[in-house]
Amino acid sequence: PAPPALLPYVPCVPPAALPGKLTATTFALEKPCCIFTGHADTSDTVWLVVAFANASATFRNPPSRADVPPYEQLPTAHSYMTLETAAATYACSVPSPGVLRVGGDTACGGQGGRDPCNGPLPSPGPYRVKFLVMGCHGPKAETRWSDPILLRRASSPSTIDPSPTRRGSHVAIITSILASLGAALAMAMLSAMGVEVWRSLCHRDLGTSVFSHRSYRTHHVPPALPQPPPPGCRCSPPGLGCFVPQPPTPCPAK
């Protein structure tokens, strides 16, 4: 059979930002509208060929629909075909969403390996894709291969935080450490302020506490020893001193 016509169109990921444009298992493609006009009949179908980037050069178009490589063949043959769609879907007059989702069918894998399926991609890739028009007698037209498409790498399930309101574990650990340091700093500042207040109160105390920690040297003055009374002197009551007894006054003569 004649080789399929090579169309100048290059499949690509939409340049605009959109949710889920690239994930760990899927990616979005621009929808190739008005590309197959004049190369496909209404009875033809358009397929998407997905291959690992290093296997795209060795991919061979299947001669019939029965030979289409299935989704389950990707790990061994490094390529498969999916998104079988009527060629009329890509006509210029058909309004439709502008993107195609590759790898969006999570139910793939239980069809016995023969039905076409748009299952999740098993690794980050990179991948290359192209569109292939299939007729009753085999391939009729095809686009060029896309540039390599690299998916996001998935994180390990063990690193996922089960609480959606909490931040990552590293952030939580850092926050805990900062909180502990702040509490320790506050305690140190309060302790320092308490010491200063205590010292201020001690300096203001003018009582015995000021002198309780000081030592003084004083001169010892021995007490005066009692002196013996002079002869003929008798002690008077306390506080009146001593006096010498006087002889009695003689009585007047009669």
Short mmCIF file of C-alpha atoms in Angstrom, two decimals:
data_model
loop_
_atom_site.label_atom_id
_atom_site.label_comp_id
_atom_site.label_asym_id
_atom_site.label_seq_id
_atom_site.Cartn_x
_atom_site.Cartn_y
_atom_site.Cartn_z
CA PRO A 1 0.00 0.00 0.00
CA ALA A 2 1.01 3.61 -0.52
CA PRO A 3 2.62 5.27 2.51
CA PRO A 4 0.34 7.65 4.44
CA ALA A 5 0.47 11.33 3.67
CA LEU A 6 2.69 13.28 6.06
CA LEU A 7 0.89 16.33 7.38
CA PRO A 8 2.91 19.33 8.61
CA TYR A 9 0.99 19.54 11.88
CA VAL A 10 3.00 18.91 15.09
CA PRO A 11 0.97 17.90 18.16
CA CYS A 12 1.72 19.97 21.25
CA VAL A 13 0.68 20.68 24.81
CA PRO A 14 -1.43 23.88 25.06
CA PRO A 15 0.78 26.86 25.93
CA ALA A 16 -1.91 28.48 28.08
CA ALA A 17 -2.16 27.68 31.78
CA LEU A 18 -4.95 25.21 32.54
CA PRO A 19 -5.68 22.81 35.42
CA GLY A 20 -4.05 19.41 35.02
CA LYS A 21 -2.12 20.31 31.89
CA LEU A 22 0.70 18.07 33.11
CA THR A 23 0.32 15.60 35.97
CA ALA A 24 2.14 12.47 37.07
CA THR A 25 0.04 10.23 34.77
CA THR A 26 -1.76 12.46 32.26
CA PHE A 27 -1.27 15.44 29.96
CA ALA A 28 -3.38 17.63 27.68
CA LEU A 29 -3.02 18.09 23.92
CA GLU A 30 -4.36 20.72 21.59
CA LYS A 31 -7.23 19.35 19.50
CA PRO A 32 -6.14 19.14 15.83
CA CYS A 33 -9.15 20.78 14.20
CA CYS A 34 -9.08 21.42 10.40
CA ILE A 35 -5.93 19.30 10.07
CA PHE A 36 -7.32 16.22 8.28
CA THR A 37 -9.59 17.99 5.84
CA GLY A 38 -8.97 16.56 2.37
CA HIS A 39 -7.15 13.51 3.76
CA ALA A 40 -9.92 11.67 5.61
CA ASP A 41 -13.42 10.49 4.71
CA THR A 42 -16.38 10.40 7.05
CA SER A 43 -15.88 6.66 7.54
CA ASP A 44 -12.23 7.02 8.58
CA THR A 45 -11.00 7.20 12.16
CA VAL A 46 -8.24 9.22 13.78
CA TRP A 47 -5.98 7.59 16.35
CA LEU A 48 -3.43 9.00 18.74
CA VAL A 49 -0.12 7.13 18.85
CA VAL A 50 1.71 7.35 22.19
CA ALA A 51 5.31 6.15 22.42
CA PHE A 52 8.30 6.63 24.62
CA ALA A 53 10.49 9.33 23.10
CA ASN A 54 13.35 6.94 22.36
CA ALA A 55 10.95 4.44 20.70
CA SER A 56 9.11 6.82 18.38
CA ALA A 57 11.64 6.35 15.58
CA THR A 58 11.09 2.58 15.54
CA PHE A 59 7.28 2.70 15.61
CA ARG A 60 5.58 1.15 12.58
CA ASN A 61 2.04 2.07 11.59
CA PRO A 62 -0.31 -0.94 11.89
CA PRO A 63 -1.72 -2.17 8.51
CA SER A 64 -5.27 -2.55 9.92
CA ARG A 65 -7.34 -1.92 13.01
CA ALA A 66 -6.78 -5.52 14.14
CA ASP A 67 -3.07 -4.78 14.41
CA VAL A 68 -3.40 -1.64 16.56
CA PRO A 69 -1.04 -1.98 19.57
CA PRO A 70 -3.12 -1.89 22.81
CA TYR A 71 -2.58 0.14 25.93
CA GLU A 72 -1.24 -2.86 27.89
CA GLN A 73 1.58 -3.22 25.35
CA LEU A 74 3.31 0.00 26.39
CA PRO A 75 5.68 -1.58 28.98
CA THR A 76 6.98 -4.15 26.46
CA ALA A 77 6.57 -2.55 23.01
CA HIS A 78 7.06 1.02 24.35
CA SER A 79 4.11 2.32 22.32
CA TYR A 80 0.33 2.02 21.97
CA MET A 81 -2.62 3.68 20.18
CA THR A 82 -5.63 5.31 21.78
CA LEU A 83 -8.40 7.95 21.42
CA GLU A 84 -10.02 6.35 18.37
CA THR A 85 -12.33 9.08 17.04
CA ALA A 86 -14.32 9.59 13.85
CA ALA A 87 -12.49 11.90 11.46
CA ALA A 88 -15.57 14.13 11.27
CA THR A 89 -15.01 15.08 14.91
CA TYR A 90 -12.01 17.17 13.85
CA ALA A 91 -13.79 19.01 11.05
CA CYS A 92 -13.59 22.79 11.04
CA SER A 93 -17.37 23.16 11.39
CA VAL A 94 -17.67 21.09 14.56
CA PRO A 95 -17.54 23.18 17.77
CA SER A 96 -15.84 21.27 20.52
CA PRO A 97 -13.42 21.75 23.42
CA GLY A 98 -9.94 22.69 22.32
CA VAL A 99 -7.97 20.06 24.26
CA LEU A 100 -7.65 16.29 24.46
CA ARG A 101 -6.84 14.46 27.67
CA VAL A 102 -4.23 11.69 27.34
CA GLY A 103 -4.19 9.09 30.12
CA GLY A 104 -7.48 10.10 31.71
CA ASP A 105 -9.25 6.71 31.83
CA THR A 106 -8.45 5.06 35.17
CA ALA A 107 -10.55 1.98 34.33
CA CYS A 108 -8.04 0.67 31.80
CA GLY A 109 -6.42 -2.70 32.30
CA GLY A 110 -9.42 -5.02 32.62
CA GLN A 111 -10.47 -5.35 28.99
CA GLY A 112 -8.24 -8.29 28.16
CA GLY A 113 -5.66 -6.18 26.37
CA ARG A 114 -7.42 -5.87 23.02
CA ASP A 115 -9.81 -2.91 23.22
CA PRO A 116 -8.30 0.55 22.81
CA CYS A 117 -7.97 2.34 26.12
CA ASN A 118 -6.79 5.76 27.28
CA GLY A 119 -5.17 4.66 30.50
CA PRO A 120 -2.81 6.51 32.88
CA LEU A 121 0.81 6.72 31.81
CA PRO A 122 3.05 4.56 34.01
CA SER A 123 6.11 6.81 34.22
CA PRO A 124 7.19 10.42 33.68
CA GLY A 125 8.43 9.57 30.19
CA PRO A 126 9.33 11.54 28.16
CA TYR A 127 6.73 10.65 25.51
CA ARG A 128 6.09 11.61 21.91
CA VAL A 129 2.71 11.50 20.19
CA LYS A 130 1.29 11.76 16.66
CA PHE A 131 -2.15 11.51 15.02
CA LEU A 132 -2.79 8.74 12.50
CA VAL A 133 -5.75 8.55 10.07
CA MET A 134 -6.90 4.95 9.53
CA GLY A 135 -9.19 3.90 6.68
CA CYS A 136 -10.65 0.60 5.62
CA HIS A 137 -7.39 -0.31 3.87
CA GLY A 138 -4.93 0.95 6.45
CA PRO A 139 -3.21 4.25 7.29
CA LYS A 140 -4.04 7.21 5.08
CA ALA A 141 -2.37 10.23 6.72
CA GLU A 142 -0.31 11.07 9.76
CA THR A 143 1.09 14.12 11.54
CA ARG A 144 4.63 14.67 12.64
CA TRP A 145 5.81 13.47 16.04
CA SER A 146 5.52 15.94 18.87
CA ASP A 147 8.44 17.22 20.87
CA PRO A 148 9.24 15.17 24.01
CA ILE A 149 6.59 15.55 26.70
CA LEU A 150 7.81 15.03 30.26
CA LEU A 151 5.28 14.44 33.03
CA ARG A 152 5.51 15.53 36.65
CA ARG A 153 7.09 13.12 39.07
CA ALA A 154 4.71 11.81 41.74
CA SER A 155 5.67 12.04 45.40
CA SER A 156 5.80 8.95 47.59
CA PRO A 157 2.45 8.24 49.30
CA SER A 158 4.28 8.09 52.65
CA THR A 159 5.16 11.79 52.36
CA ILE A 160 1.56 12.94 51.93
CA ASP A 161 0.19 14.81 54.94
CA PRO A 162 -3.13 13.15 55.91
CA SER A 163 -4.48 16.46 57.27
CA PRO A 164 -5.30 18.87 54.42
CA THR A 165 -5.32 21.86 56.78
CA ARG A 166 -1.78 21.26 57.94
CA ARG A 167 1.29 22.31 56.08
CA GLY A 168 4.16 20.05 55.07
CA SER A 169 6.06 18.10 57.71
CA HIS A 170 9.23 20.18 57.25
CA VAL A 171 7.32 23.38 57.74
CA ALA A 172 5.65 21.95 60.84
CA ILE A 173 9.02 20.92 62.30
CA ILE A 174 10.55 24.33 61.60
CA THR A 175 7.51 26.05 63.13
CA SER A 176 7.78 23.90 66.25
CA ILE A 177 11.48 24.70 66.64
CA LEU A 178 10.87 28.43 66.22
CA ALA A 179 8.07 28.30 68.78
CA SER A 180 10.34 26.53 71.29
CA LEU A 181 13.12 29.07 70.75
CA GLY A 182 10.65 31.93 71.20
CA ALA A 183 9.38 30.47 74.47
CA ALA A 184 12.94 29.98 75.77
CA LEU A 185 13.86 33.56 74.83
CA ALA A 186 10.77 34.90 76.58
CA MET A 187 11.59 32.95 79.74
CA ALA A 188 15.17 34.27 79.71
CA MET A 189 13.96 37.85 79.34
CA LEU A 190 11.45 37.44 82.19
CA SER A 191 14.16 35.94 84.43
CA ALA A 192 16.52 38.82 83.71
CA MET A 193 13.79 41.36 84.47
CA GLY A 194 12.99 39.58 87.76
CA VAL A 195 16.63 39.73 88.85
CA GLU A 196 16.80 43.46 88.11
CA VAL A 197 13.59 44.13 90.06
CA TRP A 198 14.90 42.13 93.01
CA ARG A 199 18.15 44.05 93.04
CA SER A 200 16.28 47.35 92.91
CA LEU A 201 14.18 46.38 95.91
CA CYS A 202 17.28 45.34 97.86
CA HIS A 203 18.96 48.71 97.18
CA ARG A 204 15.86 50.57 98.36
CA ASP A 205 15.77 48.69 101.70
CA LEU A 206 17.26 51.06 104.37
CA GLY A 207 16.75 48.73 107.33
CA THR A 208 19.04 46.17 108.83
CA SER A 209 19.31 44.26 105.54
CA VAL A 210 21.67 46.95 104.25
CA PHE A 211 24.08 46.36 107.11
CA SER A 212 23.50 42.67 107.62
CA HIS A 213 26.14 41.80 105.04
CA ARG A 214 28.75 44.29 106.30
CA SER A 215 31.31 43.88 109.12
CA TYR A 216 32.46 46.68 111.36
CA ARG A 217 35.48 46.88 113.72
CA THR A 218 34.75 48.79 116.98
CA HIS A 219 36.94 49.82 119.98
CA HIS A 220 36.25 47.82 123.07
CA VAL A 221 35.77 50.01 126.17
CA PRO A 222 35.96 47.87 129.33
CA PRO A 223 33.34 48.65 131.96
CA ALA A 224 34.43 50.66 135.02
CA LEU A 225 35.20 48.47 138.02
CA PRO A 226 33.52 49.41 141.32
CA GLN A 227 35.82 51.39 143.67
CA PRO A 228 35.92 50.61 147.40
CA PRO A 229 34.29 53.31 149.49
CA PRO A 230 36.60 55.59 151.39
CA PRO A 231 37.13 54.91 155.10
CA GLY A 232 34.25 55.95 157.23
CA CYS A 233 32.01 56.25 154.27
CA ARG A 234 28.93 54.35 153.77
CA CYS A 235 26.87 53.89 150.65
CA SER A 236 23.74 55.79 150.35
CA PRO A 237 20.79 54.50 148.45
CA PRO A 238 21.49 53.92 144.80
CA GLY A 239 21.95 57.12 142.82
CA LEU A 240 22.88 59.35 145.78
CA GLY A 241 26.58 58.56 146.02
CA CYS A 242 28.57 58.13 149.22
CA PHE A 243 28.89 60.46 152.19
CA VAL A 244 31.01 60.54 155.40
CA PRO A 245 29.01 60.12 158.54
CA GLN A 246 29.04 63.18 160.77
CA PRO A 247 29.29 62.94 164.54
CA PRO A 248 26.09 63.54 166.35
CA THR A 249 25.37 67.07 167.39
CA PRO A 250 25.59 67.39 171.20
CA CYS A 251 22.46 68.22 172.99
CA PRO A 252 22.16 71.77 174.34
CA ALA A 253 22.76 72.20 178.05
CA LYS A 254 19.93 72.90 180.28
#
